[in-house]
Amino acid sequence: MKKITLISFLLYSTFSYSTEKIFQSADSLYQLHEFEMAISEYNKIIDGNLESPELYYNLGVCYYQIKEYKKSKLNFQKSLILNPNLNLSLEGIQQINSKKNHKDLPQIFYKKWFDKIINLFTLKMWILASFTLILSLTTVIYIKYILKIEVKKVVITSLFLTNLLIYIISIYKIENDKKIFESPISTSQDPIRQN
């Protein structure tokens, strides 16, 4: 009997340790904005027949981030079933309901164009293009003023304006990337209200 108790205790402690590792892994994936992978990690915990309101809340927020509102709402509801006093889950459901009932206003055409131009390349590509244009602009200025070769003002102006546009786009993408949730989810935080 002692052996069975000892073996079951060791198995339980090993299993709970691995579950804690999976939970930490899911939280770190969330920090890296890998919401789909975090969802699969949270589901591994659920598949191991472990549940908690915090787990379902975290899963609900992950689904919310990838805009799967039905699954998000379902997980918030499961969280409320396990802990009816968890107000964050109730607020998450209210946030989803308001999102589903709220239709986005159509964007102005130049805003759509600007967004399409921004999304043509990644942030690294825009930075690389900016450095390339800076290098070409300094080369043109060097040729004009140091070597005293005639260069049309149009070339200099167009290079300057293109460089300025790429700089503005890079700054815009950096600012938009900062708006994404940065910290892992816990019951003491409400990342949905931060939107």
XYZ file of C-alpha atoms in Angstrom:
195
model
C 0.000 0.000 0.000
C 2.859 2.364 0.816
C 4.409 1.720 -2.589
C 1.170 2.524 -4.406
C 0.768 5.726 -2.404
C 4.381 6.709 -3.060
C 4.141 5.958 -6.787
C 0.858 7.843 -7.139
C 2.334 10.802 -5.250
C 5.399 10.854 -7.511
C 3.274 10.609 -10.647
C 0.994 13.382 -9.444
C 3.886 15.706 -8.565
C 5.595 15.010 -11.909
C 2.368 15.625 -13.805
C 1.639 18.877 -11.950
C 5.223 20.052 -12.590
C 4.871 19.370 -16.321
C 1.495 21.121 -16.351
C 3.085 24.157 -14.722
C 5.811 24.088 -17.398
C 3.168 23.958 -20.146
C 1.319 26.874 -18.547
C 4.534 28.919 -18.381
C 5.271 27.985 -21.976
C 1.817 29.164 -23.038
C 2.314 32.463 -21.197
C 5.678 33.040 -22.861
C 4.173 32.243 -26.274
C 1.507 34.821 -25.541
C 4.193 37.399 -24.769
C 5.732 36.651 -28.156
C 2.327 37.220 -29.804
C 2.137 33.575 -30.872
C -1.521 33.262 -29.922
C -2.258 30.113 -31.937
C 0.616 28.256 -30.310
C -0.419 29.526 -26.865
C -3.931 28.217 -27.544
C -2.549 24.768 -28.347
C -0.518 24.798 -25.112
C -3.564 25.794 -23.055
C -5.554 23.042 -24.766
C -2.872 20.508 -23.764
C -3.535 21.408 -20.150
C -7.281 20.992 -20.654
C -6.690 17.659 -22.402
C -4.883 16.550 -19.247
C -8.225 16.978 -17.413
C -7.100 20.071 -15.533
C -9.298 23.136 -15.467
C -9.277 26.471 -13.762
C -11.109 29.728 -14.337
C -7.788 31.440 -15.063
C -6.949 28.858 -17.711
C -10.235 29.382 -19.531
C -9.873 33.144 -19.145
C -6.391 33.045 -20.718
C -7.690 30.849 -23.511
C -10.574 33.262 -24.071
C -8.215 36.216 -24.352
C -6.016 34.338 -26.839
C -9.025 33.593 -29.020
C -10.045 37.240 -28.665
C -6.643 38.330 -29.970
C -6.992 36.256 -33.134
C -10.568 37.517 -33.542
C -12.314 34.184 -32.997
C -15.009 35.764 -30.878
C -17.321 32.734 -30.570
C -14.581 30.547 -29.094
C -13.430 33.438 -26.937
C -16.915 33.950 -25.528
C -17.300 30.208 -24.894
C -14.083 30.125 -22.858
C -15.053 33.223 -20.885
C -18.373 31.516 -20.086
C -16.562 28.350 -18.927
C -14.394 30.550 -16.729
C -17.513 32.099 -15.200
C -19.025 28.663 -14.562
C -15.939 27.655 -12.572
C -15.712 30.989 -10.762
C -18.822 33.202 -10.938
C -16.952 35.973 -9.086
C -14.373 36.411 -11.855
C -15.457 39.802 -13.169
C -12.762 39.856 -15.840
C -14.521 37.043 -17.700
C -17.821 38.883 -17.509
C -16.160 42.030 -18.848
C -14.594 39.961 -21.634
C -18.035 38.690 -22.650
C -19.385 42.243 -22.612
C -16.453 43.405 -24.733
C -17.123 40.643 -27.280
C -20.833 41.474 -27.372
C -20.083 45.135 -27.990
C -17.595 44.206 -30.733
C -20.105 41.933 -32.442
C -22.800 44.627 -32.348
C -20.456 47.418 -33.402
C -19.794 47.754 -37.090
C -16.641 49.532 -38.154
C -17.127 52.720 -40.091
C -15.804 52.594 -43.631
C -12.333 54.029 -44.014
C -11.573 57.031 -46.163
C -9.934 56.060 -49.465
C -6.570 57.658 -48.731
C -6.415 55.867 -45.363
C -6.991 52.541 -47.170
C -4.268 53.411 -49.678
C -1.879 54.385 -46.903
C -2.531 51.098 -45.052
C -1.986 49.103 -48.253
C 1.312 50.883 -48.902
C 2.435 50.299 -45.320
C 1.609 46.603 -45.496
C 3.543 46.063 -48.715
C 6.707 45.316 -46.750
C 7.711 44.354 -43.251
C 9.201 46.894 -40.880
C 12.708 45.585 -41.561
C 12.223 46.041 -45.305
C 11.065 49.636 -44.813
C 14.106 50.367 -42.662
C 16.389 48.810 -45.281
C 14.749 50.905 -48.008
C 15.177 54.000 -45.857
C 18.893 53.363 -45.392
C 19.281 52.710 -49.111
C 17.619 56.001 -49.947
C 19.706 57.862 -47.387
C 22.827 56.411 -48.957
C 21.686 57.367 -52.459
C 20.740 60.875 -51.299
C 24.147 61.414 -49.723
C 25.769 60.102 -52.913
C 23.822 62.606 -55.030
C 24.732 65.441 -52.665
C 28.372 64.340 -52.735
C 28.372 64.321 -56.541
C 26.702 67.739 -56.715
C 28.680 69.672 -54.123
C 32.017 67.905 -53.811
C 32.595 66.815 -57.401
C 30.681 69.839 -58.764
C 28.759 67.777 -61.326
C 25.313 69.147 -62.251
C 22.469 67.111 -60.784
C 18.891 68.117 -61.339
C 16.993 69.445 -58.340
C 14.178 67.075 -59.180
C 16.340 64.046 -58.381
C 17.411 65.458 -55.035
C 13.891 66.522 -54.123
C 12.355 63.199 -55.102
C 14.964 61.246 -53.146
C 14.396 63.436 -50.113
C 10.598 63.116 -50.264
C 10.743 59.352 -50.804
C 13.084 58.994 -47.861
C 10.778 61.116 -45.718
C 7.780 58.972 -46.699
C 9.583 55.742 -45.824
C 10.649 57.223 -42.488
C 7.054 58.172 -41.669
C 5.830 54.692 -42.608
C 8.499 53.058 -40.424
C 7.539 55.199 -37.435
C 3.842 54.439 -38.041
C 4.493 50.674 -38.078
C 6.602 50.880 -34.909
C 3.863 52.793 -33.077
C 1.197 50.314 -34.212
C 3.315 47.382 -33.046
C 3.536 48.935 -29.569
C -0.257 48.826 -29.224
C -0.297 45.029 -29.210
C -0.529 43.435 -25.784
C 2.919 42.966 -24.315
C 2.411 41.050 -21.076
C 1.062 37.581 -20.334
C -2.454 37.266 -19.118
C -3.306 36.774 -15.491
C -6.465 37.333 -13.551
C -5.088 40.516 -12.026
C -4.807 42.140 -15.459
C -7.441 42.844 -18.044
C -5.822 43.074 -21.475
C -9.157 43.375 -23.244
C -9.865 46.733 -21.634
C -6.470 47.964 -22.824
C -7.680 47.899 -26.445
